[in-house]
Short mmCIF file of C-alpha atoms and ligand atoms in Angstrom, two decimals:
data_model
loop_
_atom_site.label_atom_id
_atom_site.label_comp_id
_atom_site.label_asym_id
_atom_site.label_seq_id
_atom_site.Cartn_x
_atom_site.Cartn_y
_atom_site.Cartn_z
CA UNK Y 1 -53.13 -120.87 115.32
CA UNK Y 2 -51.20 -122.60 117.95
CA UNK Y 3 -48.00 -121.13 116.54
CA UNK Y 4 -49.98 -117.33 116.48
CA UNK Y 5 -50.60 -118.06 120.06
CA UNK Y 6 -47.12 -118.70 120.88
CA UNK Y 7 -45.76 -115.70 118.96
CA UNK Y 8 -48.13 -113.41 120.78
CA UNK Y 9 -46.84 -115.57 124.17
CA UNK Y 10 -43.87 -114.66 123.82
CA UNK Y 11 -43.72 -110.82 123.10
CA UNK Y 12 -45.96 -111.04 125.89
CA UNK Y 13 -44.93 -112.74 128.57
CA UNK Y 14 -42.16 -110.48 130.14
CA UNK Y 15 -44.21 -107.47 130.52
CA UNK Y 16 -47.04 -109.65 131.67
CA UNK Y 17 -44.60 -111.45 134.33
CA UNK Y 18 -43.30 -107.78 135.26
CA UNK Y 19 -46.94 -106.81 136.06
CA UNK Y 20 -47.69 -109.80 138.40
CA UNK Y 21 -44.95 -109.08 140.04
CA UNK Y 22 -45.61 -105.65 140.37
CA UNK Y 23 -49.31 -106.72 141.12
CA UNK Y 24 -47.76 -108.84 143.80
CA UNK Y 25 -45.62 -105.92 145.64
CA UNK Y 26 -48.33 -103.91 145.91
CA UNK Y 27 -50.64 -106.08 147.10
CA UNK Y 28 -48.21 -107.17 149.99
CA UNK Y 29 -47.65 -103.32 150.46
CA UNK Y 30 -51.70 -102.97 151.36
CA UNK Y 31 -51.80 -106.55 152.91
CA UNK Y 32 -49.27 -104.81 155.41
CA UNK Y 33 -51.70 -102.22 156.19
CA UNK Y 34 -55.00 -104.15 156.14
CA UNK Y 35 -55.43 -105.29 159.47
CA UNK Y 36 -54.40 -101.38 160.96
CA UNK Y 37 -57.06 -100.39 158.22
CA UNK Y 38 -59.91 -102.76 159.39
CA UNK Y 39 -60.19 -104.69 156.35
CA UNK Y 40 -59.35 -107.92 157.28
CA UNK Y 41 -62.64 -109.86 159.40
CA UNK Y 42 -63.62 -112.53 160.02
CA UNK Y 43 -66.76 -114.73 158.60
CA UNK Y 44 -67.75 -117.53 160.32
CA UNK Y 45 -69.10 -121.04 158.87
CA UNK Y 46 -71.67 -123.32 160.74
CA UNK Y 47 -70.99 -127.00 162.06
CA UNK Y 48 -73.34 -129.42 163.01
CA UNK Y 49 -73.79 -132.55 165.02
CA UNK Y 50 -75.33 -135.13 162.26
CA UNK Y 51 -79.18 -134.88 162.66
CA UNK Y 52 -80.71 -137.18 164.56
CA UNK Y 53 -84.05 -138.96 164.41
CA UNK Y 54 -86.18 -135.72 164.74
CA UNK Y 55 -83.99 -134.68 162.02
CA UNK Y 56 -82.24 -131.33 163.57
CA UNK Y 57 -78.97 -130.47 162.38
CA UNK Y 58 -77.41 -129.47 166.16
CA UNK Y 59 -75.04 -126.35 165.37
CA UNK Y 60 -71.82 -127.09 167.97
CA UNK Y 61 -69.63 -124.70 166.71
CA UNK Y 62 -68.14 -122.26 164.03
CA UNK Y 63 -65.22 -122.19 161.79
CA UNK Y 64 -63.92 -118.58 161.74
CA UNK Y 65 -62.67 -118.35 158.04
CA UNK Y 66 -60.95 -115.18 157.29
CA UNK Y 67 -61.71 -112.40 154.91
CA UNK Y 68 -59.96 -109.24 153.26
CA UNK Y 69 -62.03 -106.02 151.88
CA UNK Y 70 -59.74 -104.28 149.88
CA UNK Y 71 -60.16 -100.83 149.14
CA UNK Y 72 -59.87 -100.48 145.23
CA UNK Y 73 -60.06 -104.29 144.49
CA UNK Y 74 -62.95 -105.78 146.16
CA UNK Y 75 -62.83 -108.70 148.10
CA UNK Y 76 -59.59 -110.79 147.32
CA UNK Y 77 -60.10 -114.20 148.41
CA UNK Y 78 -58.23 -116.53 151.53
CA UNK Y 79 -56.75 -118.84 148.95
CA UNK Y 80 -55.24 -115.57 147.37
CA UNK Y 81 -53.71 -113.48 150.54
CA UNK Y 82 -52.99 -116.59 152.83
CA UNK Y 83 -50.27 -117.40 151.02
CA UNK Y 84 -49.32 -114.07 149.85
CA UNK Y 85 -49.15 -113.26 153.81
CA UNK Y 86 -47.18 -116.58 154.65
CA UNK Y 87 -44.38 -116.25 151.85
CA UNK Y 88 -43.97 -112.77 153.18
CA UNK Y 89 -43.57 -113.97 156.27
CA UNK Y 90 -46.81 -111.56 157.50
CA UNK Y 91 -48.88 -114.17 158.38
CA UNK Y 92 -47.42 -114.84 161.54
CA UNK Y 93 -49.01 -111.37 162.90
CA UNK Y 94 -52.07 -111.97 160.21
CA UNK Y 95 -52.34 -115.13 161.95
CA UNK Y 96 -52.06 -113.76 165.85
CA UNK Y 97 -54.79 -111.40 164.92
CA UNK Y 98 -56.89 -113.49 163.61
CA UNK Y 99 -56.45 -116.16 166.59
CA UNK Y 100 -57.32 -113.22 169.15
CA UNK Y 101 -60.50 -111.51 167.26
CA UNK Y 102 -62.27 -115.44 166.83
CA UNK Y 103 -61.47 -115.87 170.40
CA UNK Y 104 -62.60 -112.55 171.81
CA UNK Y 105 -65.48 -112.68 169.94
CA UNK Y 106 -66.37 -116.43 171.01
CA UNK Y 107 -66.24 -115.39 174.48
CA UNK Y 108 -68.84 -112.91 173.68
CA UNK Y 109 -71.25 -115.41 172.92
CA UNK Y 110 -74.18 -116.38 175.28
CA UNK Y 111 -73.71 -119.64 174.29
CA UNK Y 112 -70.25 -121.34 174.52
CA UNK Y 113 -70.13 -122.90 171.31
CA UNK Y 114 -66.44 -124.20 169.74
CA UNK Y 115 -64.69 -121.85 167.81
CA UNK Y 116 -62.28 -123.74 165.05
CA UNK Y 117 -59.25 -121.77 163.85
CA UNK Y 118 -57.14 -122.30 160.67
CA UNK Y 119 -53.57 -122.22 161.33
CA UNK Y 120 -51.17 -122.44 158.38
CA UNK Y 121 -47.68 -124.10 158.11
CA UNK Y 122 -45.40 -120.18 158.98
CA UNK Y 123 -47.43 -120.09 162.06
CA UNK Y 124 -46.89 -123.05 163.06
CA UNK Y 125 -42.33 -122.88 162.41
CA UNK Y 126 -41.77 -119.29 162.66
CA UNK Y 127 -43.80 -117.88 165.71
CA UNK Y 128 -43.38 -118.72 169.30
CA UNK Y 129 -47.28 -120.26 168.60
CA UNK Y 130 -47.93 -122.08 172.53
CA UNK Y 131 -47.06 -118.64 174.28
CA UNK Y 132 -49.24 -116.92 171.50
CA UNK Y 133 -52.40 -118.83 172.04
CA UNK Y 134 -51.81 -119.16 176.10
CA UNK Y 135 -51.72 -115.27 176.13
CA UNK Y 136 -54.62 -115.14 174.01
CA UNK Y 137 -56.93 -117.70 175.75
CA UNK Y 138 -55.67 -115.51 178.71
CA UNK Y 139 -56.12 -112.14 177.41
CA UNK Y 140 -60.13 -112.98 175.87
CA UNK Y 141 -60.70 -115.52 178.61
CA UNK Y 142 -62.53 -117.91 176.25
CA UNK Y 143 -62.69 -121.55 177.85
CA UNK Y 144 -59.45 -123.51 176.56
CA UNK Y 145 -61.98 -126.19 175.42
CA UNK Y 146 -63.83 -124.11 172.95
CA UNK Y 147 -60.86 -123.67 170.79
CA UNK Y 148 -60.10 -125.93 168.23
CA UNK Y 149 -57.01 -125.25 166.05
CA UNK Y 150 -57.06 -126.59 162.76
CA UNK Y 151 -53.59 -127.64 161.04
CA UNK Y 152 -52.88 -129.53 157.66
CA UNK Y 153 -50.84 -131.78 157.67
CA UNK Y 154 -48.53 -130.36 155.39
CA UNK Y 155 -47.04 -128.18 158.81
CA UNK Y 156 -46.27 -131.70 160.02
CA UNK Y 157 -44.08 -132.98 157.25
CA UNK Y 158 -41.99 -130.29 157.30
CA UNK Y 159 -40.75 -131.39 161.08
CA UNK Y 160 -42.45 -134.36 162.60
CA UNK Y 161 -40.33 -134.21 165.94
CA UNK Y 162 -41.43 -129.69 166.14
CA UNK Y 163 -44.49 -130.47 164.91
CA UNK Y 164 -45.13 -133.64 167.87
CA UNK Y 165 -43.95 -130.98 170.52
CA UNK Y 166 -45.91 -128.30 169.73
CA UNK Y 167 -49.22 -130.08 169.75
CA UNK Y 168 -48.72 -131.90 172.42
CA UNK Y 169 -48.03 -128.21 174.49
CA UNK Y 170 -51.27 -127.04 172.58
CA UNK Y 171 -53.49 -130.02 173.76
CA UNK Y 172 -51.80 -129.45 177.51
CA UNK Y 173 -53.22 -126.04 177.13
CA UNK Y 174 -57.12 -127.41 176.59
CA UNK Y 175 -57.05 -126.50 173.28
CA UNK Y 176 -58.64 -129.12 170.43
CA UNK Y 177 -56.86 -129.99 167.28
CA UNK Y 178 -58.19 -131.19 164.15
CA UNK Y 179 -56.97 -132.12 161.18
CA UNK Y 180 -57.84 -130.12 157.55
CA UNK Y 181 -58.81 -131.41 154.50
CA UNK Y 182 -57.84 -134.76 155.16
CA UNK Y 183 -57.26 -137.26 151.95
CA UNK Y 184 -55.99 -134.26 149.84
CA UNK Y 185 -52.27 -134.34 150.80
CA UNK Y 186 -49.82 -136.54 151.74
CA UNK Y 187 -52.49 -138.51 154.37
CA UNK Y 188 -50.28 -140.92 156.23
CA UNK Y 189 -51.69 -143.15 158.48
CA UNK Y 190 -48.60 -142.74 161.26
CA UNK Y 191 -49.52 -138.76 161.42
CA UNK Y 192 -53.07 -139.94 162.73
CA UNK Y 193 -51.60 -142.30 164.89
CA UNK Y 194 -48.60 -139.93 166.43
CA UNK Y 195 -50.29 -136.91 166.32
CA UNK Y 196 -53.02 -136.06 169.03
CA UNK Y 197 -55.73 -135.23 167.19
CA UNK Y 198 -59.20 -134.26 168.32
CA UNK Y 199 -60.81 -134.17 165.28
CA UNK Y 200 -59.96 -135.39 161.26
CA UNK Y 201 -62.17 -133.17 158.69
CA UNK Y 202 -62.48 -135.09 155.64
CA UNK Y 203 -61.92 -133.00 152.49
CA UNK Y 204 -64.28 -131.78 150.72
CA UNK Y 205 -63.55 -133.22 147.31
CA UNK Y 206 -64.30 -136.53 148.73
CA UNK Y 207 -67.96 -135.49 149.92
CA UNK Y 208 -68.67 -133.71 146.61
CA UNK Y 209 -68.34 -137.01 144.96
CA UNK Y 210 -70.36 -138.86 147.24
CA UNK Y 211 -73.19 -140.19 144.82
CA UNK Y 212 -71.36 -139.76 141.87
CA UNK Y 213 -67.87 -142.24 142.69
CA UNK Y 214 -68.16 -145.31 144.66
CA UNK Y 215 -64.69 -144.96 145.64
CA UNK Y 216 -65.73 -141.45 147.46
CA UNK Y 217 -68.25 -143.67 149.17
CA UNK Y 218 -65.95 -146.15 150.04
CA UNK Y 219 -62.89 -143.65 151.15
CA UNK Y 220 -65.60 -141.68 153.15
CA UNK Y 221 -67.18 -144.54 155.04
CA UNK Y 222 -63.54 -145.83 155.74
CA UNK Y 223 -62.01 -142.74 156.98
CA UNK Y 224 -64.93 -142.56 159.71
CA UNK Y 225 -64.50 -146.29 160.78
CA UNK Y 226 -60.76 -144.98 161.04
CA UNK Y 227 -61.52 -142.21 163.07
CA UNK Y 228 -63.65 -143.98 165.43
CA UNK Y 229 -61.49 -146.44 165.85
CA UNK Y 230 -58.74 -144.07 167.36
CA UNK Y 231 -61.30 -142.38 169.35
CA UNK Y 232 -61.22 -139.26 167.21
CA UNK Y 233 -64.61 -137.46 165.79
CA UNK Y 234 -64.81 -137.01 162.11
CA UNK Y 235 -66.29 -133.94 160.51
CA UNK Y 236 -67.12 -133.68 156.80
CA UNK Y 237 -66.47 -130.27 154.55
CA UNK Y 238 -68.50 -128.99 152.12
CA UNK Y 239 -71.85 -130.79 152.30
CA UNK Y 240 -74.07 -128.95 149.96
CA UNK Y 241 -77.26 -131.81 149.04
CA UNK Y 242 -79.42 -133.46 151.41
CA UNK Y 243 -78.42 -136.93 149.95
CA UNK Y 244 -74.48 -136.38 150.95
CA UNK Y 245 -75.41 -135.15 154.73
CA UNK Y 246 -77.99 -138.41 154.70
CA UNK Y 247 -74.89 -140.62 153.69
CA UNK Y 248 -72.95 -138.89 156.17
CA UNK Y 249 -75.30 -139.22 158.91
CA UNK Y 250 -75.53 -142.81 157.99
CA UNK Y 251 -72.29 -143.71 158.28
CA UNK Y 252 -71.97 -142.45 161.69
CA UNK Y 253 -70.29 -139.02 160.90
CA UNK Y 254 -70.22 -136.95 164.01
CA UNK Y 255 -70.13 -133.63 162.26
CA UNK Y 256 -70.84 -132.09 159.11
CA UNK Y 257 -70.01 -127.96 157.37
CA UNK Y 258 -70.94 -127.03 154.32
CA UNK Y 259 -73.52 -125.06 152.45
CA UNK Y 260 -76.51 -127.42 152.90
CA UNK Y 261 -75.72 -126.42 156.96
CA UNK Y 262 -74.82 -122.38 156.60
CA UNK Y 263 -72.45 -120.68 154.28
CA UNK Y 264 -69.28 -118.48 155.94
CA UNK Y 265 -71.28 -115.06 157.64
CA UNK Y 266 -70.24 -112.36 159.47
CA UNK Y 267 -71.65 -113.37 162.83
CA UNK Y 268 -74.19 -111.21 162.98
CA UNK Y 269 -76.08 -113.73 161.05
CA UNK Y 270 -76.28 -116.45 163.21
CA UNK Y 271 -76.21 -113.76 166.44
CA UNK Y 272 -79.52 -116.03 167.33
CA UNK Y 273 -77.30 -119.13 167.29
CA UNK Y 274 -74.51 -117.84 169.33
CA UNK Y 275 -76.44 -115.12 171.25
CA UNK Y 276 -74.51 -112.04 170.65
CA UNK Y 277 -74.90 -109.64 173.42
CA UNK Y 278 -77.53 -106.74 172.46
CA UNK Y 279 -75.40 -103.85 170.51
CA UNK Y 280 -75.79 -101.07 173.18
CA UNK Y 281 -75.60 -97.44 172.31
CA UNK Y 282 -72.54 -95.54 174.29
CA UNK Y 283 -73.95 -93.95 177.36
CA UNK Y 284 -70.27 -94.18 178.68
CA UNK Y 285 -69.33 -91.21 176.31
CA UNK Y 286 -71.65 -88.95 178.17
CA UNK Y 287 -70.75 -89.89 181.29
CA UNK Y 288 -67.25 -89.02 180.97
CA UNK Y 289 -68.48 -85.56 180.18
CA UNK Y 290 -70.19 -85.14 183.13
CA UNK Y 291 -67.34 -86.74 185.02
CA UNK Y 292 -65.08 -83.89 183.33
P1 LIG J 1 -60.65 -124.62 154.78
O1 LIG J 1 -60.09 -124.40 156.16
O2 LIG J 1 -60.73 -126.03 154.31
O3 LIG J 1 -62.07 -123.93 154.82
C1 LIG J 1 -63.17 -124.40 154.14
C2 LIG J 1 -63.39 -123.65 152.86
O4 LIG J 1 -64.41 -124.31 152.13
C3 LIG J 1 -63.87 -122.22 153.04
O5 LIG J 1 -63.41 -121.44 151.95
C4 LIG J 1 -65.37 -122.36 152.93
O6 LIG J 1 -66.02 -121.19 152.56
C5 LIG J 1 -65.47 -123.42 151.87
N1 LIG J 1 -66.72 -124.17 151.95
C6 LIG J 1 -67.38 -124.53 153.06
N2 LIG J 1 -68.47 -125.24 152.78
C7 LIG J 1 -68.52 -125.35 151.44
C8 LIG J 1 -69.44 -125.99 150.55
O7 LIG J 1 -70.45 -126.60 150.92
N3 LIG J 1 -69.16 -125.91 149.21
C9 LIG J 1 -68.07 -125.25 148.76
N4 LIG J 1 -67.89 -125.19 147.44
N5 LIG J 1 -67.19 -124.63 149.58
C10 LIG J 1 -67.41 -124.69 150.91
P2 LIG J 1 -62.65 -120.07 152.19
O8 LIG J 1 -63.29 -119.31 153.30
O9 LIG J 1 -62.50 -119.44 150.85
O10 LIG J 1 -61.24 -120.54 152.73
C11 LIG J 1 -60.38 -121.27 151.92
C12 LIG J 1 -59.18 -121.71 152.69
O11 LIG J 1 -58.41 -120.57 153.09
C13 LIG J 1 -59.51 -122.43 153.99
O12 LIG J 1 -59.82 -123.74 153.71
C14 LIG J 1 -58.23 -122.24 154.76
O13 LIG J 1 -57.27 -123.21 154.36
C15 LIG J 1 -57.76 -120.88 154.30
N6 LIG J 1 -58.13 -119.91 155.33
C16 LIG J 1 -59.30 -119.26 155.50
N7 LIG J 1 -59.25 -118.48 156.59
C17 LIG J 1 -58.02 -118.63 157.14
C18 LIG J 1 -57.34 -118.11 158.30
O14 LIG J 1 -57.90 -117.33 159.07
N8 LIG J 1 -56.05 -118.51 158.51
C19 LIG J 1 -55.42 -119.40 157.69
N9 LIG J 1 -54.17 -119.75 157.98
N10 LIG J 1 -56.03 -119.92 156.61
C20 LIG J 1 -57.31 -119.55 156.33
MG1 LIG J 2 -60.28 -125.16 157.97
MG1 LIG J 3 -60.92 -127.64 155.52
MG1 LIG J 4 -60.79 -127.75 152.49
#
């Protein structure tokens, strides 16, 4: 059987490599288009402050997490055209987009909640990013202080000395910065320490085995102690049960996302939350006629 399998591997794996290329070119050909076409938005994802005694989960802020409608195949996932867009070196004008729609829209709100953007490792070498986000803060006018750009640390390995620079210019503009799924890369101890970070957001595989692995437990409740000992907040991803957010909230965890909280919405769905403006129908249209 195994040796059937191989066989049929073999004739088969040329065409089939030919394909996802193929697959691949085209998809970078409409990824080019999609944000012209409208099909790229943006969903945003609840966080909280960790309940307190009356047992309210305080929303503080959103994560704007991006998605992509594509015409023929449906919605293609972030973990599929993020890094289709950075290898083609489209991200870095994904990425400014992206940055300027969660910002205008933030400053839209009634209620000046943070905002959290994801910014990946091309953005970060390859674009001019402190001029970027100053002309964007600029251009929206949303409060500095409501921003909060979060980086892996993979951007940093690549070049500690850029990488220093840069957020240091980004925290001299107002802006926050947290750090992503921290615990699932490379994690060193002198990145927290160099780097100015606002914020560490523990990874999510770490919270989803809260209850099931003592070590999670352990690596959890150390990673806040750590945080709070540098004077930066930690945030947990992906709480989905009532017991992990009570663990959380017990072990002093400033913040907590996940689906227990709110799952990733356009913002309509939480326009209570934010306080969208009212949608108003376009008098302007008719007075321009008159005008005329
Ligand atoms: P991330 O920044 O770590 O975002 C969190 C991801 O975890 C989101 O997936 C979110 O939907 C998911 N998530 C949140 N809570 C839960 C939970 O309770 N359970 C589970 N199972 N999942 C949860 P999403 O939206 O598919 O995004 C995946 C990744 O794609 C993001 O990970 C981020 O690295 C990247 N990404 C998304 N939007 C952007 C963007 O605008 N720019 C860049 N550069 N990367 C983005
Ligand atoms: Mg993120
Ligand atoms: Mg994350
Ligand atoms: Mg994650």
């Amino acid at each position: 059987r195994a040796k059937a399998r191989m066989r049929g591997s073999v004739s088969v794996y040329e065409p089939e490599m030919d394909r996802q290329i193929r697959d691949r070119r085209v998809l970078h050909q409409d990824l080019s288009k999609a944000v012209k076409n409208g099909e790229i938005s943006l969903f945003y994802q609840p966080q909280a402050r960790g309940s307190g005694p009356n047992g309210n989960n305080e929303v503080v802020g959103f994560e704007a997490l991006a998605r992509w409608r594509h015409p023929t195949r449906g919605y293609v996932p972030p973990s599929d055209f993020i890094p289709l867009a950075e290898e083609s070196g489209l991200i870095v004008e994904l990425g400014e987009w992206i940055l300027r729609e969660a910002c205008r829209q933030a400053a839209s709100w009634a209620n000046p909640l943070q905002v959290a953007v994801n910014l990946s490792p091309a953005q970060f070498l390859n674009s001019d990013l402190v001029s970027v986000v100053h002309t964007i803060l600029l251009e929206t006018g949303l409060n500095p202080r409501r921003l909060e750009l979060e980086v892996t640390e993979g951007v940093l390995i690549e070049d500690f000395d850029r990488g220093l620079s840069l957020l240091r210019r980004l925290t001299a503009l107002g802006v926050r910065i947290s750090m992503d799924d921290f615990g699932s890369g490379y994690s060193s101890l002198t990145y927290l320490q160099a780097f100015p970070f606002d914020k560490i957001k523990i990874d999510r595989a770490f919270v989803m085995n809260l209850g099931h692995n003592p070590q999670s437990a352990a690596i959890v409740r150390a990673v806040i102690g750590l945080g709070h000992g540098l004077g930066v907040s930690i945030v947990a991803e992906g709480v989905e049960t009532q017991q992990q957010l009570h663990f959380l909230v017990q072990e002093g965890c400033d913040a907590v996302q996940g689906y227990y909280i709110g799952k990733p919405h356009p913002i309509e769905h939480y326009a209570e939350l934010v306080g969208l403006p009212e949608i108003v129908q376009s008098p302007p249209l008719a007075d321009e006629r008159i005008a005329e």
